Each structure stands twice: as C-alpha cells, then as structure tokens.
Amino acid sequence: MNSELLRIGGERRRGVATDLVRSPYDGRDLGSVHRADREHLEAALACAERGFREMRALPVHRRAAILANVAQGLRTRVEELARSIAAEAGKPLRFARAEVSRAAVTFELAASAARHSSGEVLPLDLEPRGEGRLCVATRVPRGPVLAITPFNFPLNLVAHKLAPAFAIGASVVLKPAPQAPLTAFLLADLLDAAGLPGDALSIVPCEPAHAELLVRDERLKVLSFTGSDRVGWHLKSIAGKKQVLLELGGNAPCLVDEGVELAPLLEPLLLSAFGYAGQVCVKAQRFFVHESLYARFVAEFAAGARALACGDPLDERTVVGPLIDERAVARVQQWIAEARAAGAALHCGGEAERAVLRPALMSGVPAEAKLSCEEIFGPVAIVEPFARFEDALARANATRFGLQASVFTPRLDHSLLAHRSLDYGTVLVNEVPSFRIDNFPYGGTKDSGFGREGVRYAMDEMSEWKTLVLA
Ligand code: NAD
C-alpha cells in the first residue's frame, strides 16, 4: 500500500503520524498520507519563500514548457489518474476520466496564458508634467499561494490552483482534502517530471487547526480556497492581509419554461442532478417547471432516476456512486425526512445501502426546509411548478447561494430576462447548471464565493499591477 510522505519543496519527509485513505464505497484501504505539524509547516513556508523567488525569476518559456509538459503527462496517464480519483473520491470512472481531461485543458490554458500575459502602456503626457515619460504596467505575482482543496475534484480543482500560480510565477503550499489526497501526489510527480523547481510546491496534509496557522501566516500572500461556505468564510475572516479567493457551495436552480421539448433534456438533467451522487457544487438541485410540463416532467424524471445505475464507482456502468461517507448519507436522509414531515412528496429513491443513496426526486418541499435552502450535496433534487416565468426567476433567486443557474427556454426575451435578473456568477441558457469549461470566469455571488477562477481570472487574483515610469 502506498504511503505518501510529506512533500516539503522537493524533499519528501516523514510526518508526525499517518492517516489512512479509504474507499468511500467499500471501506478498503487505498494508502495513507503523512500528516504535517507546525515544524513541517514552518519548513514548507521557508520553501515557499525560496520557491517564490525562483519561480518569479523563471523565464516565461520555461514556465510555459513545464505547464504544457504536465498537460501532456496527464493525457498519457488518464486511466491511472481516473482510477485514483474513482477510488478515493468515489467518483464513477466515466466522470473521473472527464476530470483528468479537464485537468489537462486547465494546464494547457495556463501554458498559453503564461505566454500571452502582457501589460499596458499608458500615456503620461496627458498633462505637461508627464511629457517625455513612458509608463509600463505589468502584472506580477503577489507572493506564495496557499491552496486548500475539497474532496470532490481531487485533480482538477488542485490544477485550478497550481496551474495559474505557476503560470504567473508563484510558489504554492497545498493542503489537499483528507478524504482524497493521493491524486494530488500523482500530479506532483508529473510536475517534477516536467521540470518544476522543487521549492515551488509543498504538499502538507494536516489537521484544520494547523491549516489555520498557514491561513494566518503573513508569508503566504494569497489564499485560494475551494470547499464549503462555512469553512471558506471563516478562513477569510482570519486571513489578515492576504488576497482571498473563495469557491464555495451552491444549490443551483434549473428552470424549464413553457414550450421546451422535454425528451432530449431528460438525460442531461438526470446526470446533472444525480451524476457522482450529486457531489458537485453546481449540480441541478432545484427544478422549476412550467405547469404545462410539470406532471410529465415529474413522471419521466422519476422513472429516469430509478433506472440510473448505482454502486461501485470502478464499474464502467455506474452513474451514482457512494457519498463520501456514511455520515453524509445520514445527513441527506435526515433532510429528506424533515421535508416529508413538512408535507413533501417523495417520488423515487432515498434508500441507502452503505454509502450509496438511491437518487431521490421530491416535490412540495417547503421553502424553509433544508432541501430548499441549503446545499444538498447528494443525489436529491426537488421540483415545483410555476405559471409565470418571472415568478420562477424570483424563486430561483430566493437563496443565500449564487453560483450557477440554468434556464431552458425557446424564448429570446426570457433568456435575456434570466441573464439580467438571476443573481448568479453564471447564467446558462439551454444548458445544465453543472456545465463548465475551464477557461470561463467561474465563481459565485452571495454566500457562494468571492473572486473568480478559470485560469486567466485566477491569475488575475494571484497577481497585482506593478508600474514602471521611465523618464
Ligand atoms: P470542506 O469545506 O469540508 O473542506 C474543504 C477543505 O478545507 C478540505 O481540505 C478541508 O480539510 C479544509 N478545511 C476544513 N476545515 C478547515 C479549517 N478550519 N482550516 C483550514 N482548512 C480547513 O469541503 P468538502 O466537503 O471537502 O467539499 C465540499 C464542498 O466544496 C461543497 O460545499 C461544495 O459545494 C464545495 N465546492 C465548491 C466548488 C466551487 O468551485 N465553487 C467546487 C467543488 C466543491
């Protein structure tokens, strides 16, 4: 069984203890990771400072070549990486393979963005004092980046922090998710093989209290966090002078307007609501369906949900794998019970076998129930009918979250109205809410986040203007 040592810059060191990584599906041991304490974190901080100086000085062609090499490495090791993601995060293979391809795109985008990042030349002779002078403004990295990542995309969401940081010439200290830390070490092997300077990356699995020491430490200049809103906003409150980027949770609405053809929509909507057991921040959670389509939608969506293959994430057919642990199953079942006690109807699913919960569709869920107002992060969707499109938009907005929202409509005026009025980071028209291409600005409003990822936009967050005046 693999036991991953800490990575302190280019060196591998023993930690104070080791933590087992188990399959969320059948509990088997997958390996372990060493755990860092204060002393290791101090060493990682020293590496991050040295690594920052080295990365900042590295010419663009070298940075771009490293990133492009990693992309190529990812493409040649899709199967190995997908199996690692499937095993530790419980993600069905088909989605795990897609995650590896996306991570390759993320690194390709970073290679290209590194080559094309440029500055601005400003006229200074707009007043007489500035005559004969030139101003050049360029983007420079703010400093070493602290990356804290969630369990559900253990490769691509690590890539979304490492690739932009290296593209702008920064170093990174990474604290991966305890449930799924192994894939990040495979990525580090690819970075080493691609020629990344050792001190540019430390990987330090550690307890939250120790991770908070890093969040408070002034030597790290950027915190890039992806995870739950509870943890994210707390970390922002203790991050001091750091630039903070938060990618947090959501409870995505999906509106199905009058006149939409349902049949071709069902499969993508089922995958968006229940694929990977709904453990995706932009999964379709709240459906609002025009009353003319409502009865058919409920019947056909529930039938489709019953037919989805559930079980072993390493089985090629599986769509709905396990939740990350049995505590998550108990939480989601308790939320279903709460909604039923308040009068909601359960149309299908909700039964569990160990960590696998069968996909559930519910209607009549009160607005105050957790299934309506919190992030489910499980294979449950709720549905309600609407008569007026404007009312559905208002209900879609009646949440503390604002990550991605989707609207299916044949009408251009409704598309534009949705874009104007939905208070979300992304509004998707005639596409599912879980759709993302890794180049577009991605992030949330309200409790869902602060700042944007999408390689170029993350590079903006991790860098600042530096101005040169030449007289
Ligand atoms: P989580 O918040 O429990 O953990 C995320 C990371 O933070 C982990 O590495 C965890 O160990 C660490 N952490 C926890 N407490 C900490 C503390 N006090 N100090 C420092 N680090 C701490 O989230 P999770 O369960 O791993 O992931 C699921 C959540 O992530 C969901 O809410 C989901 O919506 C969100 N998410 C958001 C996006 C996005 O792009 N917006 C993408 C994926 C997941």
Short mmCIF file of N, CA and C in Angstrom, two decimals, residues 157-315:
data_model
loop_
_atom_site.label_atom_id
_atom_site.label_comp_id
_atom_site.label_asym_id
_atom_site.label_seq_id
_atom_site.Cartn_x
_atom_site.Cartn_y
_atom_site.Cartn_z
N LEU A 157 -9.50 20.50 -9.37
CA LEU A 157 -9.56 21.70 -8.54
C LEU A 157 -8.21 21.99 -7.89
N VAL A 158 -7.36 20.99 -7.79
CA VAL A 158 -5.96 21.25 -7.42
C VAL A 158 -5.28 21.94 -8.61
N ALA A 159 -5.56 21.42 -9.83
CA ALA A 159 -4.99 22.03 -11.04
C ALA A 159 -5.39 23.50 -11.16
N HIS A 160 -6.64 23.83 -10.78
CA HIS A 160 -7.10 25.22 -10.91
C HIS A 160 -6.39 26.17 -9.96
N LYS A 161 -5.63 25.64 -9.02
CA LYS A 161 -4.85 26.50 -8.13
C LYS A 161 -3.37 26.48 -8.53
N LEU A 162 -2.86 25.26 -8.80
CA LEU A 162 -1.43 25.15 -9.12
C LEU A 162 -1.11 25.77 -10.48
N ALA A 163 -1.92 25.46 -11.50
CA ALA A 163 -1.56 25.90 -12.86
C ALA A 163 -1.51 27.43 -12.97
N PRO A 164 -2.53 28.17 -12.50
CA PRO A 164 -2.41 29.63 -12.60
C PRO A 164 -1.29 30.20 -11.75
N ALA A 165 -1.06 29.60 -10.57
CA ALA A 165 0.02 30.11 -9.71
C ALA A 165 1.36 29.97 -10.43
N PHE A 166 1.63 28.79 -11.00
CA PHE A 166 2.92 28.60 -11.68
C PHE A 166 2.98 29.45 -12.95
N ALA A 167 1.84 29.65 -13.60
CA ALA A 167 1.84 30.46 -14.82
C ALA A 167 2.27 31.90 -14.54
N ILE A 168 1.86 32.45 -13.39
CA ILE A 168 2.27 33.85 -13.12
C ILE A 168 3.61 33.93 -12.40
N GLY A 169 4.17 32.76 -12.02
CA GLY A 169 5.47 32.78 -11.37
C GLY A 169 5.38 32.82 -9.86
N ALA A 170 4.44 32.08 -9.28
CA ALA A 170 4.34 31.98 -7.82
C ALA A 170 4.63 30.55 -7.38
N SER A 171 4.89 30.40 -6.07
CA SER A 171 5.03 29.07 -5.48
C SER A 171 3.74 28.75 -4.74
N VAL A 172 3.56 27.46 -4.37
CA VAL A 172 2.31 27.04 -3.74
C VAL A 172 2.58 26.12 -2.56
N VAL A 173 1.81 26.34 -1.48
CA VAL A 173 1.70 25.34 -0.42
C VAL A 173 0.29 24.78 -0.53
N LEU A 174 0.19 23.47 -0.74
CA LEU A 174 -1.13 22.84 -0.95
C LEU A 174 -1.51 21.99 0.25
N LYS A 175 -2.74 22.24 0.76
CA LYS A 175 -3.31 21.32 1.74
C LYS A 175 -4.48 20.63 1.07
N PRO A 176 -4.29 19.36 0.68
CA PRO A 176 -5.37 18.66 -0.03
C PRO A 176 -6.43 18.17 0.94
N ALA A 177 -7.55 17.70 0.41
CA ALA A 177 -8.65 17.19 1.24
C ALA A 177 -8.23 15.87 1.89
N PRO A 178 -8.60 15.67 3.16
CA PRO A 178 -8.18 14.45 3.85
C PRO A 178 -8.79 13.18 3.24
N GLN A 179 -9.97 13.29 2.67
CA GLN A 179 -10.62 12.08 2.12
C GLN A 179 -9.94 11.62 0.84
N ALA A 180 -9.37 12.58 0.07
CA ALA A 180 -8.86 12.25 -1.27
C ALA A 180 -7.56 12.99 -1.57
N PRO A 181 -6.50 12.68 -0.80
CA PRO A 181 -5.24 13.42 -1.01
C PRO A 181 -4.28 12.76 -1.99
N LEU A 182 -4.53 11.49 -2.36
CA LEU A 182 -3.50 10.71 -3.08
C LEU A 182 -3.28 11.21 -4.50
N THR A 183 -4.37 11.62 -5.17
CA THR A 183 -4.25 12.03 -6.58
C THR A 183 -3.34 13.26 -6.71
N ALA A 184 -3.37 14.14 -5.69
CA ALA A 184 -2.52 15.34 -5.76
C ALA A 184 -1.04 14.96 -5.80
N PHE A 185 -0.68 13.86 -5.12
CA PHE A 185 0.72 13.43 -5.16
C PHE A 185 1.09 12.89 -6.54
N LEU A 186 0.13 12.26 -7.23
CA LEU A 186 0.40 11.80 -8.61
C LEU A 186 0.65 13.01 -9.50
N LEU A 187 -0.15 14.06 -9.28
CA LEU A 187 0.05 15.28 -10.06
C LEU A 187 1.42 15.88 -9.78
N ALA A 188 1.84 15.84 -8.50
CA ALA A 188 3.16 16.39 -8.15
C ALA A 188 4.27 15.62 -8.89
N ASP A 189 4.09 14.29 -9.04
CA ASP A 189 5.10 13.50 -9.80
C ASP A 189 5.20 14.03 -11.23
N LEU A 190 4.04 14.34 -11.82
CA LEU A 190 4.06 14.87 -13.19
C LEU A 190 4.74 16.24 -13.24
N LEU A 191 4.50 17.05 -12.22
CA LEU A 191 5.14 18.38 -12.19
C LEU A 191 6.65 18.24 -12.06
N ASP A 192 7.09 17.28 -11.23
CA ASP A 192 8.53 17.06 -11.09
C ASP A 192 9.12 16.62 -12.42
N ALA A 193 8.43 15.66 -13.07
CA ALA A 193 8.94 15.14 -14.35
C ALA A 193 8.97 16.25 -15.40
N ALA A 194 8.07 17.23 -15.25
CA ALA A 194 8.01 18.33 -16.22
C ALA A 194 9.05 19.39 -15.94
N GLY A 195 9.77 19.28 -14.80
CA GLY A 195 10.86 20.23 -14.53
C GLY A 195 10.50 21.36 -13.58
N LEU A 196 9.42 21.21 -12.80
CA LEU A 196 9.09 22.27 -11.83
C LEU A 196 10.20 22.36 -10.78
N PRO A 197 10.68 23.56 -10.47
CA PRO A 197 11.66 23.67 -9.39
C PRO A 197 11.07 23.11 -8.09
N GLY A 198 11.87 22.32 -7.36
CA GLY A 198 11.36 21.62 -6.17
C GLY A 198 10.67 22.54 -5.18
N ASP A 199 11.28 23.69 -4.87
CA ASP A 199 10.72 24.56 -3.83
C ASP A 199 9.41 25.23 -4.24
N ALA A 200 9.02 25.07 -5.50
CA ALA A 200 7.78 25.74 -5.96
C ALA A 200 6.53 25.09 -5.39
N LEU A 201 6.64 23.85 -4.88
CA LEU A 201 5.42 23.19 -4.40
C LEU A 201 5.69 22.37 -3.15
N SER A 202 4.89 22.63 -2.11
CA SER A 202 4.86 21.75 -0.95
C SER A 202 3.45 21.19 -0.82
N ILE A 203 3.36 19.92 -0.40
CA ILE A 203 2.03 19.32 -0.15
C ILE A 203 2.03 18.83 1.30
N VAL A 204 1.14 19.43 2.08
CA VAL A 204 1.16 19.18 3.52
C VAL A 204 -0.23 18.82 4.05
N PRO A 205 -0.62 17.54 3.93
CA PRO A 205 -1.86 17.14 4.59
C PRO A 205 -1.71 17.46 6.08
N CYS A 206 -2.72 18.07 6.67
CA CYS A 206 -2.62 18.41 8.10
C CYS A 206 -4.01 18.65 8.67
N GLU A 207 -4.06 18.76 10.00
CA GLU A 207 -5.34 18.99 10.65
C GLU A 207 -5.79 20.43 10.40
N PRO A 208 -7.13 20.67 10.48
CA PRO A 208 -7.63 22.03 10.24
C PRO A 208 -6.94 23.08 11.10
N ALA A 209 -6.67 22.77 12.38
CA ALA A 209 -6.06 23.78 13.25
C ALA A 209 -4.69 24.18 12.71
N HIS A 210 -3.96 23.22 12.17
CA HIS A 210 -2.65 23.54 11.60
C HIS A 210 -2.80 24.29 10.28
N ALA A 211 -3.80 23.90 9.48
CA ALA A 211 -4.05 24.62 8.23
C ALA A 211 -4.37 26.09 8.53
N GLU A 212 -5.04 26.31 9.65
CA GLU A 212 -5.38 27.71 10.00
C GLU A 212 -4.12 28.52 10.31
N LEU A 213 -3.07 27.85 10.81
CA LEU A 213 -1.81 28.58 11.04
C LEU A 213 -1.29 29.12 9.70
N LEU A 214 -1.43 28.29 8.66
CA LEU A 214 -1.00 28.75 7.32
C LEU A 214 -1.86 29.91 6.85
N VAL A 215 -3.18 29.81 7.09
CA VAL A 215 -4.08 30.88 6.65
C VAL A 215 -3.71 32.21 7.31
N ARG A 216 -3.26 32.13 8.57
CA ARG A 216 -2.91 33.37 9.30
C ARG A 216 -1.51 33.86 8.97
N ASP A 217 -0.66 33.01 8.38
CA ASP A 217 0.75 33.37 8.22
C ASP A 217 0.95 34.41 7.12
N GLU A 218 1.65 35.49 7.47
CA GLU A 218 1.77 36.60 6.52
C GLU A 218 2.74 36.35 5.38
N ARG A 219 3.51 35.25 5.48
CA ARG A 219 4.43 34.96 4.38
C ARG A 219 3.69 34.45 3.16
N LEU A 220 2.51 33.89 3.37
CA LEU A 220 1.70 33.47 2.22
C LEU A 220 0.80 34.65 1.87
N LYS A 221 0.80 35.06 0.61
CA LYS A 221 0.13 36.32 0.24
C LYS A 221 -1.25 36.11 -0.38
N VAL A 222 -1.54 34.86 -0.78
CA VAL A 222 -2.84 34.58 -1.41
C VAL A 222 -3.40 33.31 -0.78
N LEU A 223 -4.69 33.34 -0.45
CA LEU A 223 -5.39 32.10 -0.08
C LEU A 223 -6.37 31.77 -1.19
N SER A 224 -6.20 30.61 -1.80
CA SER A 224 -7.17 30.15 -2.79
C SER A 224 -7.84 28.92 -2.21
N PHE A 225 -9.10 29.08 -1.83
CA PHE A 225 -9.83 28.01 -1.12
C PHE A 225 -11.02 27.54 -1.94
N THR A 226 -11.17 26.24 -2.07
CA THR A 226 -12.42 25.68 -2.60
C THR A 226 -12.95 24.69 -1.58
N GLY A 227 -14.23 24.85 -1.23
CA GLY A 227 -14.83 23.96 -0.22
C GLY A 227 -16.17 24.52 0.22
N SER A 228 -16.55 24.19 1.44
CA SER A 228 -17.88 24.58 1.92
C SER A 228 -17.91 26.06 2.29
N ASP A 229 -19.09 26.63 2.26
CA ASP A 229 -19.20 28.06 2.58
C ASP A 229 -18.86 28.31 4.06
N ARG A 230 -19.21 27.35 4.91
CA ARG A 230 -18.95 27.54 6.35
C ARG A 230 -17.44 27.72 6.58
N VAL A 231 -16.65 26.81 6.04
CA VAL A 231 -15.20 26.89 6.26
C VAL A 231 -14.61 28.09 5.51
N GLY A 232 -15.06 28.31 4.26
CA GLY A 232 -14.48 29.36 3.43
C GLY A 232 -14.60 30.74 4.05
N TRP A 233 -15.79 31.10 4.50
CA TRP A 233 -15.96 32.46 5.04
C TRP A 233 -15.23 32.61 6.37
N HIS A 234 -15.15 31.51 7.13
CA HIS A 234 -14.37 31.58 8.38
C HIS A 234 -12.89 31.87 8.04
N LEU A 235 -12.37 31.15 7.04
CA LEU A 235 -10.95 31.35 6.72
C LEU A 235 -10.70 32.77 6.23
N LYS A 236 -11.66 33.31 5.47
CA LYS A 236 -11.47 34.71 5.01
C LYS A 236 -11.37 35.65 6.22
N SER A 237 -12.15 35.34 7.26
CA SER A 237 -12.16 36.25 8.42
C SER A 237 -10.85 36.20 9.21
N ILE A 238 -10.02 35.16 9.01
CA ILE A 238 -8.76 35.10 9.77
C ILE A 238 -7.53 35.27 8.85
N ALA A 239 -7.78 35.61 7.56
CA ALA A 239 -6.69 35.59 6.58
C ALA A 239 -5.86 36.87 6.58
N GLY A 240 -6.22 37.85 7.41
CA GLY A 240 -5.42 39.07 7.52
C GLY A 240 -5.32 39.82 6.20
N LYS A 241 -4.07 40.12 5.79
CA LYS A 241 -3.88 40.98 4.61
C LYS A 241 -3.85 40.19 3.30
N LYS A 242 -4.07 38.90 3.38
CA LYS A 242 -3.99 38.08 2.15
C LYS A 242 -5.07 38.45 1.14
N GLN A 243 -4.73 38.26 -0.13
CA GLN A 243 -5.75 38.24 -1.18
C GLN A 243 -6.48 36.91 -1.04
N VAL A 244 -7.82 36.93 -0.99
CA VAL A 244 -8.56 35.69 -0.75
C VAL A 244 -9.48 35.39 -1.93
N LEU A 245 -9.44 34.15 -2.36
CA LEU A 245 -10.31 33.65 -3.42
C LEU A 245 -11.10 32.49 -2.84
N LEU A 246 -12.43 32.59 -2.87
CA LEU A 246 -13.27 31.53 -2.30
C LEU A 246 -14.19 30.94 -3.37
N GLU A 247 -14.13 29.63 -3.55
CA GLU A 247 -15.06 28.92 -4.44
C GLU A 247 -15.86 28.00 -3.55
N LEU A 248 -17.14 28.34 -3.30
CA LEU A 248 -17.90 27.66 -2.25
C LEU A 248 -19.11 26.92 -2.82
N GLY A 249 -20.06 26.64 -1.97
CA GLY A 249 -21.17 25.77 -2.38
C GLY A 249 -22.29 26.50 -3.11
N GLY A 250 -23.30 25.73 -3.49
CA GLY A 250 -24.45 26.30 -4.19
C GLY A 250 -25.66 25.40 -4.03
N ASN A 251 -26.81 25.86 -4.53
CA ASN A 251 -27.99 24.97 -4.63
C ASN A 251 -28.71 25.30 -5.94
N ALA A 252 -28.03 25.01 -7.04
CA ALA A 252 -28.38 25.53 -8.36
C ALA A 252 -29.84 25.30 -8.76
N PRO A 253 -30.48 26.38 -9.24
CA PRO A 253 -31.81 26.25 -9.80
C PRO A 253 -31.74 25.91 -11.29
N CYS A 254 -32.78 25.24 -11.77
CA CYS A 254 -32.87 24.93 -13.19
C CYS A 254 -34.34 25.14 -13.60
N LEU A 255 -34.57 26.13 -14.48
CA LEU A 255 -35.94 26.47 -14.89
C LEU A 255 -36.24 25.81 -16.23
N VAL A 256 -37.42 25.21 -16.32
CA VAL A 256 -37.84 24.59 -17.59
C VAL A 256 -39.11 25.33 -18.03
N ASP A 257 -38.96 26.10 -19.07
CA ASP A 257 -40.01 27.04 -19.48
C ASP A 257 -41.06 26.37 -20.39
N GLU A 258 -42.15 27.05 -20.56
CA GLU A 258 -43.21 26.57 -21.46
C GLU A 258 -42.63 26.42 -22.88
N GLY A 259 -43.04 25.35 -23.57
CA GLY A 259 -42.63 25.19 -24.97
C GLY A 259 -41.32 24.44 -25.14
N VAL A 260 -40.68 24.06 -24.03
CA VAL A 260 -39.42 23.32 -24.15
C VAL A 260 -39.72 21.87 -24.50
N GLU A 261 -38.89 21.29 -25.37
CA GLU A 261 -39.07 19.88 -25.71
C GLU A 261 -38.37 19.04 -24.63
N LEU A 262 -39.14 18.27 -23.88
CA LEU A 262 -38.59 17.58 -22.70
C LEU A 262 -37.67 16.41 -23.04
N ALA A 263 -38.07 15.60 -24.04
CA ALA A 263 -37.39 14.31 -24.25
C ALA A 263 -35.86 14.42 -24.32
N PRO A 264 -35.28 15.31 -25.14
CA PRO A 264 -33.82 15.34 -25.22
C PRO A 264 -33.15 15.89 -23.96
N LEU A 265 -33.97 16.51 -23.10
CA LEU A 265 -33.40 17.14 -21.89
C LEU A 265 -33.21 16.18 -20.74
N LEU A 266 -34.02 15.10 -20.75
CA LEU A 266 -34.07 14.29 -19.53
C LEU A 266 -32.72 13.73 -19.14
N GLU A 267 -32.00 13.14 -20.09
CA GLU A 267 -30.73 12.51 -19.72
C GLU A 267 -29.73 13.53 -19.17
N PRO A 268 -29.48 14.66 -19.88
CA PRO A 268 -28.55 15.62 -19.28
C PRO A 268 -29.00 16.14 -17.92
N LEU A 269 -30.30 16.31 -17.73
CA LEU A 269 -30.77 16.81 -16.42
C LEU A 269 -30.58 15.75 -15.33
N LEU A 270 -30.82 14.48 -15.67
CA LEU A 270 -30.61 13.41 -14.69
C LEU A 270 -29.14 13.35 -14.29
N LEU A 271 -28.24 13.46 -15.29
CA LEU A 271 -26.80 13.42 -14.97
C LEU A 271 -26.40 14.62 -14.13
N SER A 272 -26.99 15.78 -14.43
CA SER A 272 -26.64 16.99 -13.69
C SER A 272 -27.12 16.90 -12.23
N ALA A 273 -28.27 16.27 -12.01
CA ALA A 273 -28.82 16.19 -10.65
C ALA A 273 -28.19 15.05 -9.84
N PHE A 274 -27.90 13.94 -10.51
CA PHE A 274 -27.56 12.72 -9.76
C PHE A 274 -26.19 12.14 -10.08
N GLY A 275 -25.54 12.57 -11.19
CA GLY A 275 -24.22 12.04 -11.52
C GLY A 275 -23.28 12.30 -10.34
N TYR A 276 -22.36 11.37 -10.09
CA TYR A 276 -21.44 11.45 -8.95
C TYR A 276 -22.22 11.72 -7.65
N ALA A 277 -23.41 11.10 -7.57
CA ALA A 277 -24.25 11.22 -6.37
C ALA A 277 -24.48 12.67 -5.95
N GLY A 278 -24.50 13.57 -6.96
CA GLY A 278 -24.82 14.97 -6.67
C GLY A 278 -23.75 15.72 -5.88
N GLN A 279 -22.53 15.16 -5.81
CA GLN A 279 -21.48 15.83 -5.01
C GLN A 279 -20.69 16.82 -5.87
N VAL A 280 -21.42 17.72 -6.46
CA VAL A 280 -20.85 18.73 -7.35
C VAL A 280 -21.49 20.05 -6.94
N CYS A 281 -20.67 21.10 -6.79
CA CYS A 281 -21.20 22.36 -6.25
C CYS A 281 -22.26 22.97 -7.16
N VAL A 282 -22.24 22.64 -8.46
CA VAL A 282 -23.20 23.23 -9.40
C VAL A 282 -24.20 22.18 -9.93
N LYS A 283 -24.40 21.14 -9.16
CA LYS A 283 -25.38 20.13 -9.58
C LYS A 283 -26.78 20.74 -9.61
N ALA A 284 -27.66 20.22 -10.48
CA ALA A 284 -29.04 20.72 -10.52
C ALA A 284 -29.74 20.27 -9.24
N GLN A 285 -30.13 21.24 -8.42
CA GLN A 285 -30.78 20.89 -7.14
C GLN A 285 -32.26 21.25 -7.14
N ARG A 286 -32.58 22.46 -7.65
CA ARG A 286 -33.98 22.93 -7.53
C ARG A 286 -34.56 23.14 -8.93
N PHE A 287 -35.49 22.28 -9.32
CA PHE A 287 -36.14 22.43 -10.62
C PHE A 287 -37.42 23.25 -10.48
N PHE A 288 -37.61 24.19 -11.40
CA PHE A 288 -38.86 24.95 -11.50
C PHE A 288 -39.38 24.68 -12.91
N VAL A 289 -40.55 24.02 -12.99
CA VAL A 289 -41.02 23.54 -14.29
C VAL A 289 -42.37 24.16 -14.60
N HIS A 290 -42.51 24.65 -15.85
CA HIS A 290 -43.78 25.29 -16.23
C HIS A 290 -44.93 24.31 -16.04
N GLU A 291 -46.07 24.84 -15.57
CA GLU A 291 -47.19 23.96 -15.20
C GLU A 291 -47.67 23.08 -16.35
N SER A 292 -47.45 23.55 -17.60
CA SER A 292 -47.91 22.74 -18.75
C SER A 292 -47.07 21.46 -18.90
N LEU A 293 -45.87 21.44 -18.33
CA LEU A 293 -44.96 20.29 -18.48
C LEU A 293 -44.77 19.53 -17.18
N TYR A 294 -45.32 20.09 -16.09
CA TYR A 294 -44.94 19.64 -14.75
C TYR A 294 -45.22 18.14 -14.51
N ALA A 295 -46.46 17.69 -14.78
CA ALA A 295 -46.82 16.29 -14.46
C ALA A 295 -45.95 15.32 -15.26
N ARG A 296 -45.73 15.65 -16.54
CA ARG A 296 -44.89 14.77 -17.37
C ARG A 296 -43.45 14.77 -16.88
N PHE A 297 -42.96 15.95 -16.52
CA PHE A 297 -41.58 16.06 -16.02
C PHE A 297 -41.40 15.16 -14.80
N VAL A 298 -42.30 15.29 -13.82
CA VAL A 298 -42.15 14.52 -12.57
C VAL A 298 -42.16 13.03 -12.89
N ALA A 299 -43.11 12.58 -13.72
CA ALA A 299 -43.23 11.14 -14.00
C ALA A 299 -41.99 10.64 -14.74
N GLU A 300 -41.56 11.37 -15.76
CA GLU A 300 -40.44 10.86 -16.59
C GLU A 300 -39.09 11.01 -15.88
N PHE A 301 -38.95 12.08 -15.12
CA PHE A 301 -37.68 12.29 -14.41
C PHE A 301 -37.53 11.22 -13.31
N ALA A 302 -38.64 10.93 -12.61
CA ALA A 302 -38.57 9.91 -11.55
C ALA A 302 -38.27 8.54 -12.18
N ALA A 303 -38.90 8.24 -13.32
CA ALA A 303 -38.64 6.94 -13.98
C ALA A 303 -37.17 6.88 -14.41
N GLY A 304 -36.66 7.97 -14.94
CA GLY A 304 -35.26 8.00 -15.36
C GLY A 304 -34.33 7.82 -14.17
N ALA A 305 -34.68 8.44 -13.05
CA ALA A 305 -33.83 8.34 -11.84
C ALA A 305 -33.80 6.90 -11.34
N ARG A 306 -34.95 6.24 -11.37
CA ARG A 306 -35.00 4.84 -10.89
C ARG A 306 -34.10 3.95 -11.74
N ALA A 307 -33.93 4.31 -13.03
CA ALA A 307 -33.17 3.45 -13.94
C ALA A 307 -31.66 3.70 -13.89
N LEU A 308 -31.21 4.72 -13.14
CA LEU A 308 -29.77 5.03 -13.14
C LEU A 308 -28.98 3.93 -12.41
N ALA A 309 -27.83 3.58 -12.98
CA ALA A 309 -27.01 2.54 -12.36
C ALA A 309 -26.28 3.10 -11.15
N CYS A 310 -26.50 2.46 -9.99
CA CYS A 310 -25.91 2.93 -8.73
C CYS A 310 -24.92 1.88 -8.23
N GLY A 311 -23.86 2.31 -7.55
CA GLY A 311 -22.98 1.33 -6.91
C GLY A 311 -21.51 1.65 -7.04
N ASP A 312 -20.75 0.64 -7.45
CA ASP A 312 -19.28 0.70 -7.43
C ASP A 312 -18.76 1.74 -8.43
N PRO A 313 -18.02 2.75 -7.96
CA PRO A 313 -17.52 3.76 -8.89
C PRO A 313 -16.53 3.19 -9.91
N LEU A 314 -15.95 2.03 -9.61
CA LEU A 314 -15.00 1.44 -10.56
C LEU A 314 -15.70 0.57 -11.61
N ASP A 315 -17.03 0.45 -11.51
CA ASP A 315 -17.80 -0.27 -12.54
C ASP A 315 -18.13 0.73 -13.66
#
